[in-house]
Short mmCIF file of C-alpha atoms and ligand atoms in Angstrom, two decimals:
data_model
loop_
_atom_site.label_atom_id
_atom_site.label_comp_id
_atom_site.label_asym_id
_atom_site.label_seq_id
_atom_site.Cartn_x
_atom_site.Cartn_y
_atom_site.Cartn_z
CA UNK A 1 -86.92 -84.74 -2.37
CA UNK A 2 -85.39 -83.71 -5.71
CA UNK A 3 -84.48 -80.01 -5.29
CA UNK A 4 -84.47 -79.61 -9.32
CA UNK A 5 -87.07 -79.65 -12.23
CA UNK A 6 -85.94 -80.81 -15.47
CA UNK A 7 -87.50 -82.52 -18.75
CA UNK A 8 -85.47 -85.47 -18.51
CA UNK A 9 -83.11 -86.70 -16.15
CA UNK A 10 -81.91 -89.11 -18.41
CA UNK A 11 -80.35 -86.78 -20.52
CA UNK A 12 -77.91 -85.73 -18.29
CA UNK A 13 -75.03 -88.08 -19.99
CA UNK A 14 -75.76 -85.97 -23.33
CA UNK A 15 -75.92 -83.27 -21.68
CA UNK A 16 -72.27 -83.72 -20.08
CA UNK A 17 -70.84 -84.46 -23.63
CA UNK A 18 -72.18 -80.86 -24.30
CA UNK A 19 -70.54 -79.10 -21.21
CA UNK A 20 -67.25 -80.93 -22.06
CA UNK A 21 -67.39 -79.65 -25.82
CA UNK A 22 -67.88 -75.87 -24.20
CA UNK A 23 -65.18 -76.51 -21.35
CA UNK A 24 -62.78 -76.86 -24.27
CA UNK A 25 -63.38 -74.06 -25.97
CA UNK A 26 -63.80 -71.30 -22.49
CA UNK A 27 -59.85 -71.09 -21.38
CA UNK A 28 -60.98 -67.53 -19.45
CA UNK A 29 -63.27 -69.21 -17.44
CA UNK A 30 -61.76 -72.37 -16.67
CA UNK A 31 -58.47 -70.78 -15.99
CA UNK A 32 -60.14 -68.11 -13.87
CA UNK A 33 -62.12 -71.46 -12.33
CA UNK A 34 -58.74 -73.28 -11.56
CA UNK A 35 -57.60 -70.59 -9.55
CA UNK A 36 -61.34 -69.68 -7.59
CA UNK A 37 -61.27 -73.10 -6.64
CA UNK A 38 -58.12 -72.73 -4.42
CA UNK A 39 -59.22 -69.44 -3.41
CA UNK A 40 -63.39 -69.63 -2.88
CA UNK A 41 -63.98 -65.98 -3.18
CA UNK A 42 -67.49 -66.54 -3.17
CA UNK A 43 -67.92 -69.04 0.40
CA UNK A 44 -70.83 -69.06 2.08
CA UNK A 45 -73.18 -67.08 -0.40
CA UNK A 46 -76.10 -68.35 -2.34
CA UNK A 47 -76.02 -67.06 -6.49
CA UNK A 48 -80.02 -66.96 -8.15
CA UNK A 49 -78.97 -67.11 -11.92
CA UNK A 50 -81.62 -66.33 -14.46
CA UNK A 51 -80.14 -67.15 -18.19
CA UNK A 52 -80.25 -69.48 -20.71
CA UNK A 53 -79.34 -72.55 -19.84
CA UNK A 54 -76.67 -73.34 -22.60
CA UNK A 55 -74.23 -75.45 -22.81
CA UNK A 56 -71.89 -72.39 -21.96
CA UNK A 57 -74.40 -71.30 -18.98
CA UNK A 58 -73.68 -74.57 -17.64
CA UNK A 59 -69.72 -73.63 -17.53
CA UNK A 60 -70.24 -70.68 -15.56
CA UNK A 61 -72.90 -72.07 -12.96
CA UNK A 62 -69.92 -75.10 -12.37
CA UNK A 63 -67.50 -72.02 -11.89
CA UNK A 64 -69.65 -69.96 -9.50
CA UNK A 65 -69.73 -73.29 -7.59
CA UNK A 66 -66.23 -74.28 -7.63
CA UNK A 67 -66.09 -70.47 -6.56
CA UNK A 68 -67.32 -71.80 -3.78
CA UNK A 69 -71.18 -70.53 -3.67
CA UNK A 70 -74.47 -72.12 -3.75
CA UNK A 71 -76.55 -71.77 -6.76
CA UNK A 72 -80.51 -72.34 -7.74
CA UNK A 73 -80.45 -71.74 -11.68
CA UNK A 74 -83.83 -71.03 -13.95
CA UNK A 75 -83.70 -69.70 -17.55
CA UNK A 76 -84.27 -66.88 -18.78
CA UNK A 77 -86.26 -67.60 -21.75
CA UNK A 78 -89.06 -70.08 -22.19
CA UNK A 79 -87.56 -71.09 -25.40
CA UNK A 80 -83.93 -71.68 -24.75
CA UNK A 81 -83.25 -73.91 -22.28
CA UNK A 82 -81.33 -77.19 -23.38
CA UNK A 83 -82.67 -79.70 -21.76
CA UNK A 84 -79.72 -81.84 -21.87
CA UNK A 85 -77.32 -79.62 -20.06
CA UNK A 86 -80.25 -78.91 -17.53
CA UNK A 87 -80.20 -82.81 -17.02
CA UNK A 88 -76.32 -82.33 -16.37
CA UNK A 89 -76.25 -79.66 -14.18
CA UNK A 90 -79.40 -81.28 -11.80
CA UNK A 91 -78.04 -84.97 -12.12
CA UNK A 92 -74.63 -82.69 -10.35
CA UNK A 93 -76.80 -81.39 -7.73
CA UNK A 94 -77.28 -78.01 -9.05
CA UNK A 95 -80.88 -76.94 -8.14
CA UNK A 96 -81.73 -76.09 -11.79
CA UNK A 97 -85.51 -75.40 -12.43
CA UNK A 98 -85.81 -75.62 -16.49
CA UNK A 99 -87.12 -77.21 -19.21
CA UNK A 100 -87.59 -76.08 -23.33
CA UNK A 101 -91.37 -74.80 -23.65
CA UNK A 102 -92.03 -73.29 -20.46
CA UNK A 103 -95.60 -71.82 -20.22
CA UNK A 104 -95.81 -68.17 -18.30
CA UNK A 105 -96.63 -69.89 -15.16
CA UNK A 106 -93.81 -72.70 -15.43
CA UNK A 107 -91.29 -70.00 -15.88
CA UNK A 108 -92.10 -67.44 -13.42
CA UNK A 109 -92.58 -70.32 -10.93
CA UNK A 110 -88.75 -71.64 -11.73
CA UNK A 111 -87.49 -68.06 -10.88
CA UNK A 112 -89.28 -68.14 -7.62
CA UNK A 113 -87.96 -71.45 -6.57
CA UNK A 114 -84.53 -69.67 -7.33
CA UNK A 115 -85.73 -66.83 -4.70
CA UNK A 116 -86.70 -69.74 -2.44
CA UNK A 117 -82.95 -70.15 -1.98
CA UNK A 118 -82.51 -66.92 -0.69
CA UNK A 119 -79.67 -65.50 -2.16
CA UNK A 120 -77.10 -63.21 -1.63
CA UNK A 121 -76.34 -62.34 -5.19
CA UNK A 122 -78.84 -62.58 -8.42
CA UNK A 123 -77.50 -63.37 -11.83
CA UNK A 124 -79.72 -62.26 -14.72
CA UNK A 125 -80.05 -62.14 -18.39
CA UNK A 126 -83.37 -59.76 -19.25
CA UNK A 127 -83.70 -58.44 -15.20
CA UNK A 128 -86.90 -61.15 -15.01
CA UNK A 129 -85.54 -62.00 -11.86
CA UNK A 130 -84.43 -58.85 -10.51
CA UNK A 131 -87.79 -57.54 -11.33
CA UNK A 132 -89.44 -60.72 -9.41
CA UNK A 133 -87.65 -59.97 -6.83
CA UNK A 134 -88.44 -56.50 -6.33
CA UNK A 135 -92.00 -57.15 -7.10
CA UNK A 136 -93.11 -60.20 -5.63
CA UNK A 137 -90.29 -61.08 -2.94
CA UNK A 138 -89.56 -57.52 -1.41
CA UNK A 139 -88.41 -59.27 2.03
CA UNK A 140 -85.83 -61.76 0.36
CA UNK A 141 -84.18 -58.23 -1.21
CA UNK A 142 -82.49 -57.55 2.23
CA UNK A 143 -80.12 -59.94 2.06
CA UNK A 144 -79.01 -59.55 -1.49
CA UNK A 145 -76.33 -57.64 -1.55
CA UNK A 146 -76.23 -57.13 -5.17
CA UNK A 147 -76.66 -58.49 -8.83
CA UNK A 148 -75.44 -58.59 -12.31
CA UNK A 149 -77.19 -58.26 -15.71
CA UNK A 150 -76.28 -59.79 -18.80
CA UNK A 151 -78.14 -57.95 -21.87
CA UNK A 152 -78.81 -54.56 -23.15
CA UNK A 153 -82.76 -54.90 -22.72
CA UNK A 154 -82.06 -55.86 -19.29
CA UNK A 155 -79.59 -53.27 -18.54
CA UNK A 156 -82.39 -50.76 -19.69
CA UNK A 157 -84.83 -51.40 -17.67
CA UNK A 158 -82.90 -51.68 -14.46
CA UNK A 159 -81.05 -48.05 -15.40
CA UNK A 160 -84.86 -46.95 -15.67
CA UNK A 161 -85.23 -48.78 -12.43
CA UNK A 162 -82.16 -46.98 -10.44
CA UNK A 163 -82.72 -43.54 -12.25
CA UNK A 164 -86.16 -43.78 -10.48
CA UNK A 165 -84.85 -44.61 -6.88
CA UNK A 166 -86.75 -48.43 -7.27
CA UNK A 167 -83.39 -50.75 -7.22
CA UNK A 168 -82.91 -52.19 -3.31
CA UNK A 169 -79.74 -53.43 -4.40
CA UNK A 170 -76.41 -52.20 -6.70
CA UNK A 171 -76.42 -54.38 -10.45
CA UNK A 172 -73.44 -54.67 -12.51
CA UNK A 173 -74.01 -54.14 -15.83
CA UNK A 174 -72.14 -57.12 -17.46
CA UNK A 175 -73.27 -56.36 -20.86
CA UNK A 176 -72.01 -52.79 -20.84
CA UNK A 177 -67.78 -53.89 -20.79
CA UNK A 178 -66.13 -53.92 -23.66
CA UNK A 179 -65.35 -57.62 -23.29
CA UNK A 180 -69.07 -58.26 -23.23
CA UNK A 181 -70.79 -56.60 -25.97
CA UNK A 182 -67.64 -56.43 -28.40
CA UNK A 183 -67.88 -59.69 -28.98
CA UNK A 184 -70.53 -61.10 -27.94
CA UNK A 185 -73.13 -58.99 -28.95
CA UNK A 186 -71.37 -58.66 -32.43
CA UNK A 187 -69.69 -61.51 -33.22
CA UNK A 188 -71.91 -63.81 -31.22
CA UNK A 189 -75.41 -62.84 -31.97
CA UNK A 190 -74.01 -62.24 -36.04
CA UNK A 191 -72.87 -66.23 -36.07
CA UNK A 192 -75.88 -67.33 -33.68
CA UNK A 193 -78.67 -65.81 -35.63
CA UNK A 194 -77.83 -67.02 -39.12
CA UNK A 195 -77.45 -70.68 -37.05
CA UNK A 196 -80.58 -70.33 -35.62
CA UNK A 197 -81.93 -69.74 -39.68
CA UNK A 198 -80.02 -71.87 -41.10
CA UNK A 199 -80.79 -74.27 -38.48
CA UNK A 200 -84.94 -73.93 -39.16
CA UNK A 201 -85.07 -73.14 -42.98
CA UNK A 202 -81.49 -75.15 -44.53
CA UNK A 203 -82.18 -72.27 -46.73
CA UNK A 204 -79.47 -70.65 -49.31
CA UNK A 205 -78.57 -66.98 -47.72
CA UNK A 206 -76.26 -66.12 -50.77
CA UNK A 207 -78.64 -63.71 -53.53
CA UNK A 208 -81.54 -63.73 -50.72
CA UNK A 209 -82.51 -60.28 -49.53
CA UNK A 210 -82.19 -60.06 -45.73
CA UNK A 211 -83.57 -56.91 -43.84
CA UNK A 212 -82.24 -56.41 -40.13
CA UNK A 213 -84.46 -54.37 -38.32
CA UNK A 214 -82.14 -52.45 -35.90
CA UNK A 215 -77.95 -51.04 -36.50
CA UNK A 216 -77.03 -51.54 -32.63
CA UNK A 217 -74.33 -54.00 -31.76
CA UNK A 218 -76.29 -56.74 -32.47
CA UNK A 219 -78.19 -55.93 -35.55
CA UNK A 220 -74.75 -54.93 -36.91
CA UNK A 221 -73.25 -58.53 -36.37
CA UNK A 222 -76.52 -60.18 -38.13
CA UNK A 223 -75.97 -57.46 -41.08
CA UNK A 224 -72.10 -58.66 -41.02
CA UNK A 225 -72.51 -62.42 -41.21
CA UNK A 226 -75.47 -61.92 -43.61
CA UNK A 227 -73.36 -59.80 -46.01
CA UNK A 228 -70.44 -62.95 -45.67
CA UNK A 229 -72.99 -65.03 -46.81
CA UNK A 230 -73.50 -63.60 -49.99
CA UNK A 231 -76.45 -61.80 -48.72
CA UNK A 232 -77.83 -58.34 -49.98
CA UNK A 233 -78.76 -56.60 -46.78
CA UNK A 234 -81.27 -53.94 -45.90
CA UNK A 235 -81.40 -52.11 -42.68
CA UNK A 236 -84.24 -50.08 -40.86
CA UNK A 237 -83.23 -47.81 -38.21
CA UNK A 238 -85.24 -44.55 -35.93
CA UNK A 239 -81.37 -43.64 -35.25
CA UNK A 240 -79.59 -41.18 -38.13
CA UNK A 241 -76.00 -42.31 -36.72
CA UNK A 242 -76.71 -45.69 -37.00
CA UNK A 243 -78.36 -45.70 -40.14
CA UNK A 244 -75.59 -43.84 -41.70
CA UNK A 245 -73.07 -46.20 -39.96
CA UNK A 246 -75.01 -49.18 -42.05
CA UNK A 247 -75.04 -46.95 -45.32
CA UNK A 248 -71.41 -46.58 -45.07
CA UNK A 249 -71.01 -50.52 -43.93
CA UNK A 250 -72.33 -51.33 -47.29
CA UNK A 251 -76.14 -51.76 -46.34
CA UNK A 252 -79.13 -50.01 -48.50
CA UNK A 253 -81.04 -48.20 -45.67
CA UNK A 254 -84.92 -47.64 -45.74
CA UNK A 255 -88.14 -47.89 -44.00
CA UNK A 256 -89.73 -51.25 -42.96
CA UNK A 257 -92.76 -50.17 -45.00
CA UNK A 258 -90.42 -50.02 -48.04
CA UNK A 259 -88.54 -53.33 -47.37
CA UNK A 260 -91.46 -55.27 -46.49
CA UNK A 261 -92.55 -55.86 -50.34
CA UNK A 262 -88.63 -56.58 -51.14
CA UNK A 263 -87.53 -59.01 -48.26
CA UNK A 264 -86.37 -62.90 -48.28
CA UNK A 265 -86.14 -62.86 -44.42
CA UNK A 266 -86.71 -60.26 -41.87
CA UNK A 267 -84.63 -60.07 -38.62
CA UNK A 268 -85.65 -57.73 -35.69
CA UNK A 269 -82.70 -56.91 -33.19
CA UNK A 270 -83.90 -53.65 -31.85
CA UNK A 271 -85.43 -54.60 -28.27
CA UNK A 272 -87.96 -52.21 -29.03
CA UNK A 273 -92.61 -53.72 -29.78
CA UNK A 274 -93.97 -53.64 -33.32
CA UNK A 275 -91.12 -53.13 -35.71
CA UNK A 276 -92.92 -55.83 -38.03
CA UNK A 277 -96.68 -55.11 -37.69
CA UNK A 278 -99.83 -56.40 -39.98
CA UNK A 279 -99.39 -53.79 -42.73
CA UNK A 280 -96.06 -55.33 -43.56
CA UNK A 281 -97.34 -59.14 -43.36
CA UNK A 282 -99.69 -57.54 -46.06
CA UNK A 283 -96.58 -56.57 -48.21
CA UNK A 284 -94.67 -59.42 -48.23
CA UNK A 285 -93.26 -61.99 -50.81
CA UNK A 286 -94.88 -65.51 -50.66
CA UNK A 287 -92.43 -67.37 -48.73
CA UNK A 288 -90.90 -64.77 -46.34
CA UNK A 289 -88.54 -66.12 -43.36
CA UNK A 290 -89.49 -63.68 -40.37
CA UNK A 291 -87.83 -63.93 -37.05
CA UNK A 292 -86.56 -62.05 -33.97
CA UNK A 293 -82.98 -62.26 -32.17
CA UNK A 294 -83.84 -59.55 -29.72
CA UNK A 295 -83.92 -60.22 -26.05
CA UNK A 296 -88.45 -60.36 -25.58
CA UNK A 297 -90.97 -61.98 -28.22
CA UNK A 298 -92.14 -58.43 -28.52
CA UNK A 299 -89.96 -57.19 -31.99
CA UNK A 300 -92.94 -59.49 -34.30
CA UNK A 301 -96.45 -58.96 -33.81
CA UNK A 302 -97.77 -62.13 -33.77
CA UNK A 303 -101.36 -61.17 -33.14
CA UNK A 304 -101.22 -59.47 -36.19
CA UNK A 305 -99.67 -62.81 -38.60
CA UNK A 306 -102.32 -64.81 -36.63
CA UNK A 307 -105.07 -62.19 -37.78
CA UNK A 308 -104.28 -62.84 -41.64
CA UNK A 309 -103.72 -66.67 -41.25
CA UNK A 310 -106.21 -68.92 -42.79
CA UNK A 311 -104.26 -71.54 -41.53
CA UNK A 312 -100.78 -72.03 -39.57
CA UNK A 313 -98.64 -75.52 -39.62
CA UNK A 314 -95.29 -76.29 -38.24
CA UNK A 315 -93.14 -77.39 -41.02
CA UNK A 316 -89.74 -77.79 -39.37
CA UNK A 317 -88.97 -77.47 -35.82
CA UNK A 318 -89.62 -73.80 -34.82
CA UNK A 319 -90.51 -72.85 -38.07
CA UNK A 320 -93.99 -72.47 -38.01
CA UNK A 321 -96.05 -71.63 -41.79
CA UNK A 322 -98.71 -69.09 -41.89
CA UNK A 323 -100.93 -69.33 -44.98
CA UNK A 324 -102.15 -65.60 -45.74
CA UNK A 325 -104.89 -64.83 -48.41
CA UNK A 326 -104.29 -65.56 -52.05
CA UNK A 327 -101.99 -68.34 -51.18
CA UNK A 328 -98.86 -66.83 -49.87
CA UNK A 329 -97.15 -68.53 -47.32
CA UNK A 330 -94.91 -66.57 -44.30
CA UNK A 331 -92.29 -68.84 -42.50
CA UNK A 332 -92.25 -67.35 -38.13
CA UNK A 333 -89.25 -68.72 -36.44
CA UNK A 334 -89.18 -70.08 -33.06
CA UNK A 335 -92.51 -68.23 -32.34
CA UNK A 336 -91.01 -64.75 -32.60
CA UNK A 337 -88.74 -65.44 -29.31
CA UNK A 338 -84.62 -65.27 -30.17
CA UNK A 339 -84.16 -67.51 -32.71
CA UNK A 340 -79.90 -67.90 -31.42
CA UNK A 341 -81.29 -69.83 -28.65
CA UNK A 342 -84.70 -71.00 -29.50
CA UNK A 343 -83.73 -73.00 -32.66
CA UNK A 344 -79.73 -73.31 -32.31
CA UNK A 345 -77.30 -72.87 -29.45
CA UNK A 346 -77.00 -69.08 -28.85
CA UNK A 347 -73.46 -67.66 -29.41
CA UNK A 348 -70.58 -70.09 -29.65
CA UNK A 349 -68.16 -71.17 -26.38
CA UNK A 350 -65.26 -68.55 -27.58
CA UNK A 351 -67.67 -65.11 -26.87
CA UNK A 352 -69.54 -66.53 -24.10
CA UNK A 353 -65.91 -67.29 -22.38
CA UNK A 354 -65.29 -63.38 -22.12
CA UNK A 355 -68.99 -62.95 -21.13
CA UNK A 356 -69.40 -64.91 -18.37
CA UNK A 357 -65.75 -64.61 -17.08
CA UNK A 358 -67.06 -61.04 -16.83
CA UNK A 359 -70.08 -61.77 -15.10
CA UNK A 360 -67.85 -64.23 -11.80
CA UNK A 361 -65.68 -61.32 -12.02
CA UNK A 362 -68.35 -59.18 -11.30
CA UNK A 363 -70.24 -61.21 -8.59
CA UNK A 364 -66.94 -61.24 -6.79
CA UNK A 365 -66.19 -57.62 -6.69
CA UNK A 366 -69.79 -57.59 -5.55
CA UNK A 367 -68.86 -59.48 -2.55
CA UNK A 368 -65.86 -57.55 -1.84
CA UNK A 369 -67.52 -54.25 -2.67
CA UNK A 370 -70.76 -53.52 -1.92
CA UNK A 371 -71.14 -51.77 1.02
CA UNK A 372 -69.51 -49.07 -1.19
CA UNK A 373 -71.83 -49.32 -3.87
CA UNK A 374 -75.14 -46.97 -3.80
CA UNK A 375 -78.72 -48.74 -5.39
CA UNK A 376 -78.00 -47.98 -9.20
CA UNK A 377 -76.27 -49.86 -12.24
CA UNK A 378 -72.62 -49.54 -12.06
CA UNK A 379 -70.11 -50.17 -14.45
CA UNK A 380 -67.63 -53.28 -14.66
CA UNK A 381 -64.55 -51.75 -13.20
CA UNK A 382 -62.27 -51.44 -16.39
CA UNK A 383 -59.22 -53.52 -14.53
CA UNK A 384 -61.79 -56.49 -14.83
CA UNK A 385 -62.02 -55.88 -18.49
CA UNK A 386 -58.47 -55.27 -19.61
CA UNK A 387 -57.75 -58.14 -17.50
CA UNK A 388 -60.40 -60.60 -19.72
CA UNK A 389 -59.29 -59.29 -22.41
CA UNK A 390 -55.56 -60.20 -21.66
CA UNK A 391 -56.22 -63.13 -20.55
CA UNK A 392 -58.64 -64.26 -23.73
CA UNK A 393 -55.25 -63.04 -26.23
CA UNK A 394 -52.88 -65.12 -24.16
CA UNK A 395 -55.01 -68.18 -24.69
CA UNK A 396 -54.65 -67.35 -27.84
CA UNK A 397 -51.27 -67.34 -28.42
CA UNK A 398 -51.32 -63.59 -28.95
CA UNK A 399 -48.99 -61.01 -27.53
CA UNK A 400 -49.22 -57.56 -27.70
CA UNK A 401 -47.02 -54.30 -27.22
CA UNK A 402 -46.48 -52.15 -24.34
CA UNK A 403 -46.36 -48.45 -24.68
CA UNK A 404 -42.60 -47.15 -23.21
CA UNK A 405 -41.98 -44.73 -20.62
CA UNK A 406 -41.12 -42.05 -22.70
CA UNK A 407 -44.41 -43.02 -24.76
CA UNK A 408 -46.91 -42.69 -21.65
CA UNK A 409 -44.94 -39.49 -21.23
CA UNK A 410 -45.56 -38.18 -24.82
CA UNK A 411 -49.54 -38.73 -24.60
CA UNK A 412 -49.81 -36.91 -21.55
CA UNK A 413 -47.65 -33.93 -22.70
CA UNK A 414 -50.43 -31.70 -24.51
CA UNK A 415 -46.78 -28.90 -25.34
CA UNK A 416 -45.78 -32.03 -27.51
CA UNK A 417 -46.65 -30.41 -31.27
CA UNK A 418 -46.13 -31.43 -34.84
N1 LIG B 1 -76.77 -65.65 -25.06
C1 LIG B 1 -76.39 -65.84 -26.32
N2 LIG B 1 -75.78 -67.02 -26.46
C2 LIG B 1 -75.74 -67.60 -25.25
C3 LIG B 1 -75.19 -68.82 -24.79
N3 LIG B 1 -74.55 -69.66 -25.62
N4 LIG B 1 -75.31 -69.15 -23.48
C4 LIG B 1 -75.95 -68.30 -22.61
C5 LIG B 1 -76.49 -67.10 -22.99
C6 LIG B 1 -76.38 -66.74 -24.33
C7 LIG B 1 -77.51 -64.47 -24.60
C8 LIG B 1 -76.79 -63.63 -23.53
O1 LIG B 1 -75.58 -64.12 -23.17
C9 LIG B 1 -76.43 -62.23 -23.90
O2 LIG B 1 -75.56 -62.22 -24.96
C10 LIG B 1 -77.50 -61.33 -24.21
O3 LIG B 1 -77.10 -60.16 -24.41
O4 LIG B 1 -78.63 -61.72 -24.15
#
């Protein structure tokens, strides 16, 4: 009996091409991986992972298992799994459980068969799992001695979760270290979005008006890469730091209601329900691109586009063509779910490689640290970090100064004056 679901085994060959091209480009993670494999910190346990499964996903879940542990995979979006590298990783004898265009029931069913393994750490990306868990599989929580969480949403909710005494085990939150959300969240999701546009529209960014709902990291990197592209970019924010943070970036700053009318595309990153609502469908341009590159489908509300539609049509994949009254047309990507991973790759090998070299790191000073650890969201321990990041410059080439003796002793002496 298979112990895997996947769209197409067949696949798997493409699928390996894929893994290969991201091996190349991860030297954190495969160096880290050449020296687990001697070592096999993590022997004997079972890892549930719930993320994307990406080309670079699949370089990590290879790692945890040279690492020595057992591993039943699912993703963590009904939208982004590849189903080539989810042919490679089963036809390996991972127990993966994903396919692109899960229904509700397909995906939470794929995290349970994850739970079936019983683990002794969770992996997650959006706390789906960790939320399972603790919902629906109380009794398999004993044995897990503690998890890790990839994104801010997730991250969130589970603080939420420990602040209110409801986490049975400690989490590690991965996308809190500078490594992580530095680059990732920046550089990654600022590249990945504009692919996942470019990728459903082959539109022209350059002179287009592009409004990015939301100035945290991630909104910040879309604003960025939108600006390179000749872009003129508008940002919404409810925060006054980060709105004057985008002012000062070079953005025009306004309410949603006043860049609805003016928009070419719309991007929500805010993690947040209902930034783009029905009264701003109403305001905008024929034409309009709208997506979302936050973590949940929640950012758009689709109810509302469907509402207006006389008709909808899918033009291009996961571009999908609402026609509103009087004629004008507005383009929804990849149905309103994160448009980096539902119509393109996510964030390239190079940020993922500091990412998920954070999250081994992390399941393996789970395993060695624990017992220590109370029931709330901890902090990568900075040595990990500075470590990654150390690591990511010498594969680079790069080398860096140290401070001297008399240097460490000059920052510490407060007597030092002008
Ligand atoms: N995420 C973005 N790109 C990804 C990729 N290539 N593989 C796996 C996951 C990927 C999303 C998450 O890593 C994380 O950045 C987030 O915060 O959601």
């Amino acid at each position: 009996m298979e112990n895997y679901k996947v769209k197409d085994i067949e696949l798997a060959e493409k699928g390996r091409l894929l893994i290969d091209w991201a091996e190349s480009r991860m030297p954190v993670l495969m160096h880290l991986r050449k020296k687990y494999q001697e070592t096999k910190p993590l022997k004997g346990l079972t890892v549930a992972g719930c993320l994307h499964v990406t080309k670079e996903t699949a370089v990590l879940v290879e790692t945890i298992v040279a690492a020595g542990a057992e591993v039943a995979w699912s993703g963590c979006n009904p939208l982004s799994t590849n189903d080539k590298v989810a042919a490679a990783l089963a036809a390996n004898g991972i127990p993966v459980f994903a396919w692109h265009g899960m229904n509700k029931e397909e995906f939470y069913w794929a995290i349970d068969k994850t739970i079936e393994a019983n683990p002794d750490l969770t992996l997650d990306d959006g706390a789906d799992l960790i939320f399972q868990m603790h919902s629906k599989h109380k009794e398999k929580s004993t044995k897990v001695i503690g998890g890790t969480e990839e994104t801010t949403t997730g991250v969130h909710r589970l603080r939420a979760m420990g602040e209110s005494g409801k986490l049975l085990y400690p989490i590690i939150a991965v996308n809190d270290t500078p490594t992580k959300w530095q680059f990732d969240n920046v550089y990654g999701t600022g590249q990945s979005t504009l692919d996942g546009i470019l990728r459903a529209t082959s539109i022209l960014i350059a002179g287009k008006i592009v409004v990015v709902a939301g100035y945290g990291h991630c909104g910040r990197g879309v604003a960025m890469r939108s600006q390179g592209l000749g872009a003129k970019v508008i940002v919404t924010e409810v925060d006054p730091v980060q709105a004057l943070k985008a002012t000062l970036e070079g953005h025009n700053v306004m309410t949603m209601d006043q860049a609805a009318p003016q928009g070419d595309i719309f991007v929500t990153a805010t993690g947040i329900k209902d930034i783009i609502t029905g009264k701003h469908f109403e305001q905008m341009k024929d034409g309009a691109v709208v997506c979302n590159t936050g973590h949940y489908d929640v950012e758009i509300n689709i109810g509302d586009l469907e509402s207006l539609a006389k008709s909808v049509r899918e033009v291009r994949p996961n571009n999908e063509e609402y026609l509103l009254e009087g004629d004008r047309r507005i383009f929804l990507l990849a149905k309103g779910r994160l448009v980096n991973l539902a119509a393109a790759e996510g964030h390239p090998s190079e940020v993922m490689d500091m990412s998920f070299a954070n999250q081994l790191q992390a399941l393996i000073y789970l395993n060695e640290n624990s017992s220590k650890l109370d029931n709330r969201v901890h902090d990568v321990p900075e040595e990990i970090d500075t470590e990654i990041a150390t690591l990511k410059l010498n594969t680079m080439g790069m080398e860096i100064d140290e401070l001297t003796p008399e240097q460490i002793t000059y920052l510490s002496d407060y007597s030092a004056g002008t």
